CSV table of C-alpha atoms in Angstrom, one decimal:
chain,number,residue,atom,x,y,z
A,102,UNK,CA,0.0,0.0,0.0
A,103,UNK,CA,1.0,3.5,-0.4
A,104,UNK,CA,1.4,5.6,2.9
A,105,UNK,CA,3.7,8.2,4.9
A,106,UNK,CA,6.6,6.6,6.1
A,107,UNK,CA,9.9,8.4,7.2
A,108,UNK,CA,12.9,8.3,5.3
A,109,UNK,CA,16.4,9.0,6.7
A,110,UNK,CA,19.0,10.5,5.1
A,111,UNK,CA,22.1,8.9,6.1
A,112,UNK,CA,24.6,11.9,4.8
A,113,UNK,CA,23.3,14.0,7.7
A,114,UNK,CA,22.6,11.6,10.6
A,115,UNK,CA,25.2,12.1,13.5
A,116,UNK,CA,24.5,8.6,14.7
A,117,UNK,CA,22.8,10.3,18.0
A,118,UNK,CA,20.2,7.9,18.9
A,119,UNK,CA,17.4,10.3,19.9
A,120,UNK,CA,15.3,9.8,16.8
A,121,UNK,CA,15.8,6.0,18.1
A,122,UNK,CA,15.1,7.0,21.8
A,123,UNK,CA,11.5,9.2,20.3
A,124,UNK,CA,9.9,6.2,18.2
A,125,UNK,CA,7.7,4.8,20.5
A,126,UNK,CA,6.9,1.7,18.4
A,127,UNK,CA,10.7,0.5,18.0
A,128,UNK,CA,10.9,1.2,14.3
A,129,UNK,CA,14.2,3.0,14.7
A,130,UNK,CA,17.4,1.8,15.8
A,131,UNK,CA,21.1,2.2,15.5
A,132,UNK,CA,23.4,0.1,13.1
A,133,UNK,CA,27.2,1.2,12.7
A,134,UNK,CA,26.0,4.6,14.1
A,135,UNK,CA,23.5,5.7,11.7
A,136,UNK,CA,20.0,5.2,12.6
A,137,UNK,CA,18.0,2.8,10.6
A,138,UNK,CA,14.4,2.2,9.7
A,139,UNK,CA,14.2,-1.3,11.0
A,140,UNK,CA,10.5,-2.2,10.8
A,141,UNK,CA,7.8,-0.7,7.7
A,142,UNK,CA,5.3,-2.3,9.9
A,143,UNK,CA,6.8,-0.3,13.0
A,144,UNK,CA,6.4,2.9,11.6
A,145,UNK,CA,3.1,4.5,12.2
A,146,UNK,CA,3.8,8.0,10.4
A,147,UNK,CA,3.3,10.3,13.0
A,148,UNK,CA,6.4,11.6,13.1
A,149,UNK,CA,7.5,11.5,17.1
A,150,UNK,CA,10.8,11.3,15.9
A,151,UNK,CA,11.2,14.0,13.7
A,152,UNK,CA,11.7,16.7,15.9
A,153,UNK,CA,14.0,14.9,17.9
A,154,UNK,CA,16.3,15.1,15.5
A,155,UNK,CA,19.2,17.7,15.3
A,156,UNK,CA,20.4,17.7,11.8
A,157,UNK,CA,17.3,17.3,10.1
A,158,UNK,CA,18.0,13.5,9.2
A,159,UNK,CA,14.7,12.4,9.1
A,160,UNK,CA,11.6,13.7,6.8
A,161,UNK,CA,8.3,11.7,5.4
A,162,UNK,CA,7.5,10.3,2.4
A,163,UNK,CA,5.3,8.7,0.5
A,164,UNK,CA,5.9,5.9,-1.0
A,165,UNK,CA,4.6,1.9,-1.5
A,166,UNK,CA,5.2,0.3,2.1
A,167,UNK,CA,3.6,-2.3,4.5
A,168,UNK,CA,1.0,-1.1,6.8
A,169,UNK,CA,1.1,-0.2,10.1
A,170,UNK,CA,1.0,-3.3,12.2
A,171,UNK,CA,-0.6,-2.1,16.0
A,172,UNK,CA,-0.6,-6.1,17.0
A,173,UNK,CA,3.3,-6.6,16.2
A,174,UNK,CA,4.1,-3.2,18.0
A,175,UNK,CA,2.2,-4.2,20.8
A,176,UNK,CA,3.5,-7.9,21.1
A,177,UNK,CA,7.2,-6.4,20.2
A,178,UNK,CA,6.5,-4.0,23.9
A,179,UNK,CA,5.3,-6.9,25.7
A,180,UNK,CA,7.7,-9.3,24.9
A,181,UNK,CA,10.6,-6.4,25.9
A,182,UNK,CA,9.1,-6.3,30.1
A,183,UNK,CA,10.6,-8.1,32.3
A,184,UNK,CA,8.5,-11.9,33.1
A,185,UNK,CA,9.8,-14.5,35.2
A,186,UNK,CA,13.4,-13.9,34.8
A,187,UNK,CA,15.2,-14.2,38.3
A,188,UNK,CA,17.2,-10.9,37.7
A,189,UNK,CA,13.6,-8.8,37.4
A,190,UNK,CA,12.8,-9.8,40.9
A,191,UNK,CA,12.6,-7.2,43.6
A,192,UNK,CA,14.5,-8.1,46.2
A,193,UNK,CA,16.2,-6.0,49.4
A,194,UNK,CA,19.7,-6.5,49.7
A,195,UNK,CA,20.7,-7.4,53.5
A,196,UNK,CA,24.2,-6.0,54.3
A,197,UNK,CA,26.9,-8.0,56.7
A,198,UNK,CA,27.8,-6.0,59.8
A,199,UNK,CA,31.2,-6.6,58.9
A,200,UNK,CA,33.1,-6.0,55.4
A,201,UNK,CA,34.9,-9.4,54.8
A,202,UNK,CA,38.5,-9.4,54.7
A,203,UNK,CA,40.0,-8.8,50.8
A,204,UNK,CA,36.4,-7.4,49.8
A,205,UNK,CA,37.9,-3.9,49.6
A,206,UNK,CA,35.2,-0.9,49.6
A,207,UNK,CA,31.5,-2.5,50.8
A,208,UNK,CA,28.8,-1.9,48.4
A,209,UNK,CA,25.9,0.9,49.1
A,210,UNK,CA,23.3,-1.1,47.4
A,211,UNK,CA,20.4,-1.9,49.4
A,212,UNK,CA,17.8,-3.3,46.5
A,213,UNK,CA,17.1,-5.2,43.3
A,214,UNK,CA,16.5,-4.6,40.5
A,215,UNK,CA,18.3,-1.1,39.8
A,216,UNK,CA,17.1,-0.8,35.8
A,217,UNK,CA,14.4,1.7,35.6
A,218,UNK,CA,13.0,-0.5,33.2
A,219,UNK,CA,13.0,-3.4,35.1
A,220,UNK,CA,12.0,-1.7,38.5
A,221,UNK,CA,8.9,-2.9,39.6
A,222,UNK,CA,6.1,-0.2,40.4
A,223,UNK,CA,5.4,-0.7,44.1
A,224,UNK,CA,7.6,-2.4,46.1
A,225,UNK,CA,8.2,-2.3,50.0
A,226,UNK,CA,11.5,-0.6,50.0
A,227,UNK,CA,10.3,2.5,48.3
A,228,UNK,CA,8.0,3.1,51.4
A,229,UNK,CA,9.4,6.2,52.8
A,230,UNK,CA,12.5,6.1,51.2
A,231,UNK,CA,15.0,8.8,49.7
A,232,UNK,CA,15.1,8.4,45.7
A,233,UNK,CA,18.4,8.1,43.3
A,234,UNK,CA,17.9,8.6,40.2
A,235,UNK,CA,21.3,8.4,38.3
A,236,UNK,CA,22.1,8.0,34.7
A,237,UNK,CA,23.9,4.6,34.2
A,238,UNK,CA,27.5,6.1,33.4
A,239,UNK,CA,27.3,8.2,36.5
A,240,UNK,CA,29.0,5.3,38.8
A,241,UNK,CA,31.7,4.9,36.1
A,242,UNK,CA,32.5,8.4,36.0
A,243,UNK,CA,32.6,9.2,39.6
A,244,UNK,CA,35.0,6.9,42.1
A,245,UNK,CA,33.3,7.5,45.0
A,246,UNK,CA,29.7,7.8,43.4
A,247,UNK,CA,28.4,4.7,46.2
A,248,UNK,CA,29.8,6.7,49.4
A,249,UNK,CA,28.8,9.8,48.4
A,250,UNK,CA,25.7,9.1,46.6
A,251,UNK,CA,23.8,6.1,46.9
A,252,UNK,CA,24.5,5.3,50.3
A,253,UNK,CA,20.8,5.3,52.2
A,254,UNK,CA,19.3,5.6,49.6
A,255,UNK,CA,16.9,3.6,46.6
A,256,UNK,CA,18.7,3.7,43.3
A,257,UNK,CA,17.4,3.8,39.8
A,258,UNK,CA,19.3,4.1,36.9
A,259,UNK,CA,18.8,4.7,33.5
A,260,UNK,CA,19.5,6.7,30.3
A,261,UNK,CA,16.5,9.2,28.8
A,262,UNK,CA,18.5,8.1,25.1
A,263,UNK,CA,17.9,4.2,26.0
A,264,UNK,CA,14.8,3.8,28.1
A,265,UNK,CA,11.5,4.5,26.4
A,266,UNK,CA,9.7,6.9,28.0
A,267,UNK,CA,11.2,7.0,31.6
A,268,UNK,CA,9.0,10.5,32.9
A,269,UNK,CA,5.9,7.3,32.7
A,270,UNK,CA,7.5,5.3,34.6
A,271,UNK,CA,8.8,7.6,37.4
A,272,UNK,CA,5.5,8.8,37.8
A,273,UNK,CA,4.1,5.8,38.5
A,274,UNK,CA,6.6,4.8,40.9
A,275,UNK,CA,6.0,8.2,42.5
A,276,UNK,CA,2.3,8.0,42.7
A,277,UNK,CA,2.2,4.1,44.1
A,278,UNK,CA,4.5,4.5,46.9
A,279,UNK,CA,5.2,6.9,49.7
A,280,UNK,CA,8.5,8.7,48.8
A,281,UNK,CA,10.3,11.5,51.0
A,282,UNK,CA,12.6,12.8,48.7
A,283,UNK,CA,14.4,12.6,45.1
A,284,UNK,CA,18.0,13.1,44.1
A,285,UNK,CA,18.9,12.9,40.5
A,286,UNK,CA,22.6,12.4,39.4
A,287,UNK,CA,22.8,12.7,36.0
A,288,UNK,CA,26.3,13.6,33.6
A,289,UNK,CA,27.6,17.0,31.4
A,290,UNK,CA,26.4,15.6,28.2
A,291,UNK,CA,23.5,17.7,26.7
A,292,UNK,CA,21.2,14.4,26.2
A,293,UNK,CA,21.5,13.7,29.8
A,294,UNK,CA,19.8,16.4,30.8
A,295,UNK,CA,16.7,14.1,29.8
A,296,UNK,CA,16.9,12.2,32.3
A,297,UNK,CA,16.6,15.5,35.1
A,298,UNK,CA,13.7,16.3,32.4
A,299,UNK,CA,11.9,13.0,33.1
A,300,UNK,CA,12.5,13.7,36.8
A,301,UNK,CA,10.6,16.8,36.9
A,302,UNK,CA,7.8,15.3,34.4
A,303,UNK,CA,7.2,12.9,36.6
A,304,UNK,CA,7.0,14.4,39.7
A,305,UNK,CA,4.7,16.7,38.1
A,306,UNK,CA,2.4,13.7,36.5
A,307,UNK,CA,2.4,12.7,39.9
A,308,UNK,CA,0.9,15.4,41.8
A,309,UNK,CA,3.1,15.3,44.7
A,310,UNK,CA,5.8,18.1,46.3
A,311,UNK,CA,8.5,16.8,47.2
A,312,UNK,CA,12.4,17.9,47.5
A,313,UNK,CA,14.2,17.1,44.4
A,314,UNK,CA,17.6,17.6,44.4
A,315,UNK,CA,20.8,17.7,41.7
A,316,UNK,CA,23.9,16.5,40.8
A,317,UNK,CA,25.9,17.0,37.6
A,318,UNK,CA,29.0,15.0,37.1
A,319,UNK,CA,31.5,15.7,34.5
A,320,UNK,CA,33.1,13.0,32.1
A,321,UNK,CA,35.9,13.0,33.8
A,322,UNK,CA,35.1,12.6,37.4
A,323,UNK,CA,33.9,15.9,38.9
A,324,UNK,CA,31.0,17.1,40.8
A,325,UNK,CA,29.8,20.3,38.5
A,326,UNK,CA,26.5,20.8,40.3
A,327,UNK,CA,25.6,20.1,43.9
A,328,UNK,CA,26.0,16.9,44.6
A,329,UNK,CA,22.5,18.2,46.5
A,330,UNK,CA,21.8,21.3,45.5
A,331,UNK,CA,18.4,21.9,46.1
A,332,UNK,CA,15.5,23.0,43.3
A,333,UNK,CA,12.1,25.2,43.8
Protein backbone atom coordinates (compact mmCIF):
# COMPACT_ATOMS: atom_id res chain seq x y z
CA UNK A 1 0.00 0.00 0.00
CA UNK A 2 0.98 3.50 -0.42
CA UNK A 3 1.40 5.58 2.87
CA UNK A 4 3.73 8.24 4.86
CA UNK A 5 6.56 6.61 6.11
CA UNK A 6 9.91 8.36 7.25
CA UNK A 7 12.87 8.25 5.31
CA UNK A 8 16.43 9.03 6.67
CA UNK A 9 19.04 10.54 5.11
CA UNK A 10 22.12 8.91 6.09
CA UNK A 11 24.57 11.87 4.77
CA UNK A 12 23.32 14.00 7.65
CA UNK A 13 22.57 11.62 10.61
CA UNK A 14 25.20 12.06 13.51
CA UNK A 15 24.48 8.59 14.74
CA UNK A 16 22.84 10.35 18.01
CA UNK A 17 20.20 7.91 18.85
CA UNK A 18 17.39 10.33 19.90
CA UNK A 19 15.29 9.83 16.83
CA UNK A 20 15.84 5.99 18.06
CA UNK A 21 15.13 6.97 21.79
CA UNK A 22 11.48 9.20 20.29
CA UNK A 23 9.89 6.16 18.16
CA UNK A 24 7.71 4.84 20.48
CA UNK A 25 6.89 1.74 18.38
CA UNK A 26 10.65 0.52 18.04
CA UNK A 27 10.89 1.22 14.29
CA UNK A 28 14.18 2.97 14.68
CA UNK A 29 17.41 1.78 15.80
CA UNK A 30 21.11 2.20 15.50
CA UNK A 31 23.44 0.08 13.13
CA UNK A 32 27.23 1.17 12.74
CA UNK A 33 26.00 4.57 14.13
CA UNK A 34 23.54 5.68 11.66
CA UNK A 35 20.05 5.21 12.55
CA UNK A 36 17.99 2.75 10.59
CA UNK A 37 14.37 2.24 9.67
CA UNK A 38 14.21 -1.29 10.99
CA UNK A 39 10.51 -2.20 10.77
CA UNK A 40 7.84 -0.75 7.66
CA UNK A 41 5.26 -2.26 9.90
CA UNK A 42 6.78 -0.32 12.99
CA UNK A 43 6.36 2.89 11.58
CA UNK A 44 3.09 4.52 12.24
CA UNK A 45 3.79 8.00 10.42
CA UNK A 46 3.28 10.28 12.99
CA UNK A 47 6.35 11.55 13.07
CA UNK A 48 7.54 11.50 17.05
CA UNK A 49 10.82 11.34 15.94
CA UNK A 50 11.24 14.04 13.66
CA UNK A 51 11.74 16.74 15.94
CA UNK A 52 13.97 14.92 17.92
CA UNK A 53 16.34 15.07 15.48
CA UNK A 54 19.18 17.68 15.34
CA UNK A 55 20.44 17.72 11.78
CA UNK A 56 17.30 17.35 10.12
CA UNK A 57 17.95 13.52 9.15
CA UNK A 58 14.71 12.37 9.06
CA UNK A 59 11.56 13.67 6.80
CA UNK A 60 8.33 11.72 5.42
CA UNK A 61 7.54 10.26 2.43
CA UNK A 62 5.30 8.73 0.54
CA UNK A 63 5.92 5.88 -1.01
CA UNK A 64 4.56 1.94 -1.53
CA UNK A 65 5.19 0.30 2.14
CA UNK A 66 3.61 -2.28 4.53
CA UNK A 67 1.03 -1.06 6.82
CA UNK A 68 1.14 -0.17 10.11
CA UNK A 69 1.04 -3.33 12.23
CA UNK A 70 -0.59 -2.07 16.02
CA UNK A 71 -0.60 -6.12 16.96
CA UNK A 72 3.32 -6.65 16.16
CA UNK A 73 4.15 -3.23 17.98
CA UNK A 74 2.22 -4.20 20.80
CA UNK A 75 3.45 -7.89 21.14
CA UNK A 76 7.25 -6.44 20.18
CA UNK A 77 6.45 -3.98 23.86
CA UNK A 78 5.32 -6.93 25.70
CA UNK A 79 7.72 -9.28 24.94
CA UNK A 80 10.59 -6.39 25.90
CA UNK A 81 9.13 -6.27 30.06
CA UNK A 82 10.61 -8.07 32.29
CA UNK A 83 8.54 -11.93 33.11
CA UNK A 84 9.85 -14.48 35.23
CA UNK A 85 13.43 -13.89 34.76
CA UNK A 86 15.17 -14.20 38.31
CA UNK A 87 17.16 -10.87 37.66
CA UNK A 88 13.63 -8.79 37.40
CA UNK A 89 12.78 -9.80 40.87
CA UNK A 90 12.57 -7.16 43.61
CA UNK A 91 14.45 -8.09 46.18
CA UNK A 92 16.23 -6.04 49.40
CA UNK A 93 19.71 -6.50 49.73
CA UNK A 94 20.70 -7.38 53.48
CA UNK A 95 24.18 -5.98 54.28
CA UNK A 96 26.87 -7.99 56.71
CA UNK A 97 27.80 -6.00 59.82
CA UNK A 98 31.20 -6.59 58.88
CA UNK A 99 33.12 -5.99 55.39
CA UNK A 100 34.92 -9.39 54.82
CA UNK A 101 38.53 -9.38 54.66
CA UNK A 102 39.98 -8.79 50.85
CA UNK A 103 36.38 -7.40 49.78
CA UNK A 104 37.92 -3.89 49.60
CA UNK A 105 35.22 -0.89 49.59
CA UNK A 106 31.49 -2.52 50.75
CA UNK A 107 28.78 -1.87 48.43
CA UNK A 108 25.89 0.91 49.10
CA UNK A 109 23.28 -1.07 47.41
CA UNK A 110 20.39 -1.87 49.41
CA UNK A 111 17.77 -3.28 46.52
CA UNK A 112 17.12 -5.17 43.26
CA UNK A 113 16.50 -4.57 40.54
CA UNK A 114 18.25 -1.12 39.79
CA UNK A 115 17.08 -0.78 35.79
CA UNK A 116 14.44 1.74 35.56
CA UNK A 117 12.97 -0.55 33.18
CA UNK A 118 12.96 -3.40 35.09
CA UNK A 119 12.05 -1.68 38.50
CA UNK A 120 8.89 -2.92 39.62
CA UNK A 121 6.12 -0.17 40.36
CA UNK A 122 5.40 -0.71 44.06
CA UNK A 123 7.58 -2.45 46.15
CA UNK A 124 8.15 -2.33 49.99
CA UNK A 125 11.50 -0.55 50.02
CA UNK A 126 10.27 2.52 48.34
CA UNK A 127 7.96 3.10 51.40
CA UNK A 128 9.44 6.22 52.78
CA UNK A 129 12.45 6.07 51.19
CA UNK A 130 14.99 8.78 49.68
CA UNK A 131 15.12 8.43 45.72
CA UNK A 132 18.43 8.09 43.35
CA UNK A 133 17.91 8.56 40.21
CA UNK A 134 21.26 8.40 38.35
CA UNK A 135 22.07 7.99 34.70
CA UNK A 136 23.92 4.58 34.16
CA UNK A 137 27.55 6.15 33.35
CA UNK A 138 27.33 8.19 36.47
CA UNK A 139 28.95 5.28 38.80
CA UNK A 140 31.72 4.92 36.11
CA UNK A 141 32.48 8.40 36.03
CA UNK A 142 32.57 9.20 39.61
CA UNK A 143 34.98 6.88 42.12
CA UNK A 144 33.34 7.52 45.03
CA UNK A 145 29.68 7.77 43.43
CA UNK A 146 28.39 4.73 46.24
CA UNK A 147 29.79 6.73 49.44
CA UNK A 148 28.78 9.85 48.36
CA UNK A 149 25.65 9.11 46.58
CA UNK A 150 23.83 6.08 46.88
CA UNK A 151 24.54 5.29 50.28
CA UNK A 152 20.82 5.34 52.18
CA UNK A 153 19.31 5.62 49.65
CA UNK A 154 16.94 3.55 46.59
CA UNK A 155 18.71 3.68 43.35
CA UNK A 156 17.37 3.78 39.75
CA UNK A 157 19.33 4.07 36.88
CA UNK A 158 18.82 4.70 33.50
CA UNK A 159 19.49 6.69 30.26
CA UNK A 160 16.53 9.22 28.82
CA UNK A 161 18.51 8.07 25.12
CA UNK A 162 17.89 4.25 25.99
CA UNK A 163 14.80 3.83 28.07
CA UNK A 164 11.48 4.45 26.42
CA UNK A 165 9.68 6.90 27.99
CA UNK A 166 11.15 7.02 31.65
CA UNK A 167 8.98 10.49 32.88
CA UNK A 168 5.87 7.25 32.75
CA UNK A 169 7.49 5.34 34.57
CA UNK A 170 8.76 7.65 37.35
CA UNK A 171 5.45 8.84 37.78
CA UNK A 172 4.14 5.80 38.46
CA UNK A 173 6.55 4.84 40.87
CA UNK A 174 6.00 8.20 42.52
CA UNK A 175 2.26 8.03 42.73
CA UNK A 176 2.24 4.15 44.07
CA UNK A 177 4.54 4.50 46.90
CA UNK A 178 5.16 6.95 49.71
CA UNK A 179 8.52 8.66 48.82
CA UNK A 180 10.34 11.48 51.00
CA UNK A 181 12.60 12.79 48.67
CA UNK A 182 14.35 12.63 45.06
CA UNK A 183 17.98 13.13 44.14
CA UNK A 184 18.87 12.93 40.47
CA UNK A 185 22.65 12.44 39.39
CA UNK A 186 22.81 12.75 35.97
CA UNK A 187 26.34 13.62 33.62
CA UNK A 188 27.57 16.99 31.42
CA UNK A 189 26.44 15.60 28.18
CA UNK A 190 23.49 17.66 26.74
CA UNK A 191 21.19 14.36 26.25
CA UNK A 192 21.46 13.67 29.84
CA UNK A 193 19.78 16.42 30.84
CA UNK A 194 16.67 14.14 29.75
CA UNK A 195 16.86 12.23 32.35
CA UNK A 196 16.56 15.48 35.11
CA UNK A 197 13.69 16.31 32.44
CA UNK A 198 11.87 12.99 33.11
CA UNK A 199 12.52 13.69 36.84
CA UNK A 200 10.63 16.75 36.88
CA UNK A 201 7.79 15.30 34.39
CA UNK A 202 7.20 12.87 36.58
CA UNK A 203 6.95 14.44 39.75
CA UNK A 204 4.72 16.75 38.13
CA UNK A 205 2.45 13.66 36.48
CA UNK A 206 2.42 12.66 39.87
CA UNK A 207 0.87 15.40 41.82
CA UNK A 208 3.10 15.25 44.71
CA UNK A 209 5.76 18.09 46.31
CA UNK A 210 8.51 16.77 47.23
CA UNK A 211 12.40 17.87 47.54
CA UNK A 212 14.24 17.08 44.41
CA UNK A 213 17.60 17.64 44.39
CA UNK A 214 20.82 17.68 41.73
CA UNK A 215 23.94 16.48 40.82
CA UNK A 216 25.88 17.03 37.64
CA UNK A 217 28.98 14.97 37.05
CA UNK A 218 31.52 15.74 34.48
CA UNK A 219 33.15 12.95 32.11
CA UNK A 220 35.94 13.03 33.79
CA UNK A 221 35.11 12.63 37.39
CA UNK A 222 33.90 15.92 38.93
CA UNK A 223 31.04 17.06 40.83
CA UNK A 224 29.77 20.33 38.48
CA UNK A 225 26.54 20.77 40.26
CA UNK A 226 25.63 20.06 43.88
CA UNK A 227 26.01 16.91 44.58
CA UNK A 228 22.50 18.22 46.46
CA UNK A 229 21.80 21.30 45.54
CA UNK A 230 18.36 21.88 46.11
CA UNK A 231 15.45 23.00 43.26
CA UNK A 232 12.11 25.16 43.82
Amino acid sequence: MKRKIIHIQETLCNGCGLCAAACHEGAIGMINGKARLLREDYCDGLGDCLPACPTGAISFEEREAMPYDHSAVQAAKQAAQPCGCPGARAAVITKPSSVPTGIGVPSRLSQWPVQLRLAPVKAPYFSGAQLLIAADCAAYAFGDFHARFLQGKIALIGCPKLDEDPAEKLAAVLTQNDIAGVTVVRMEVPCCQGLERAVRQGLGASGKHLPLRTAVLSTDGRILKGPLASHS
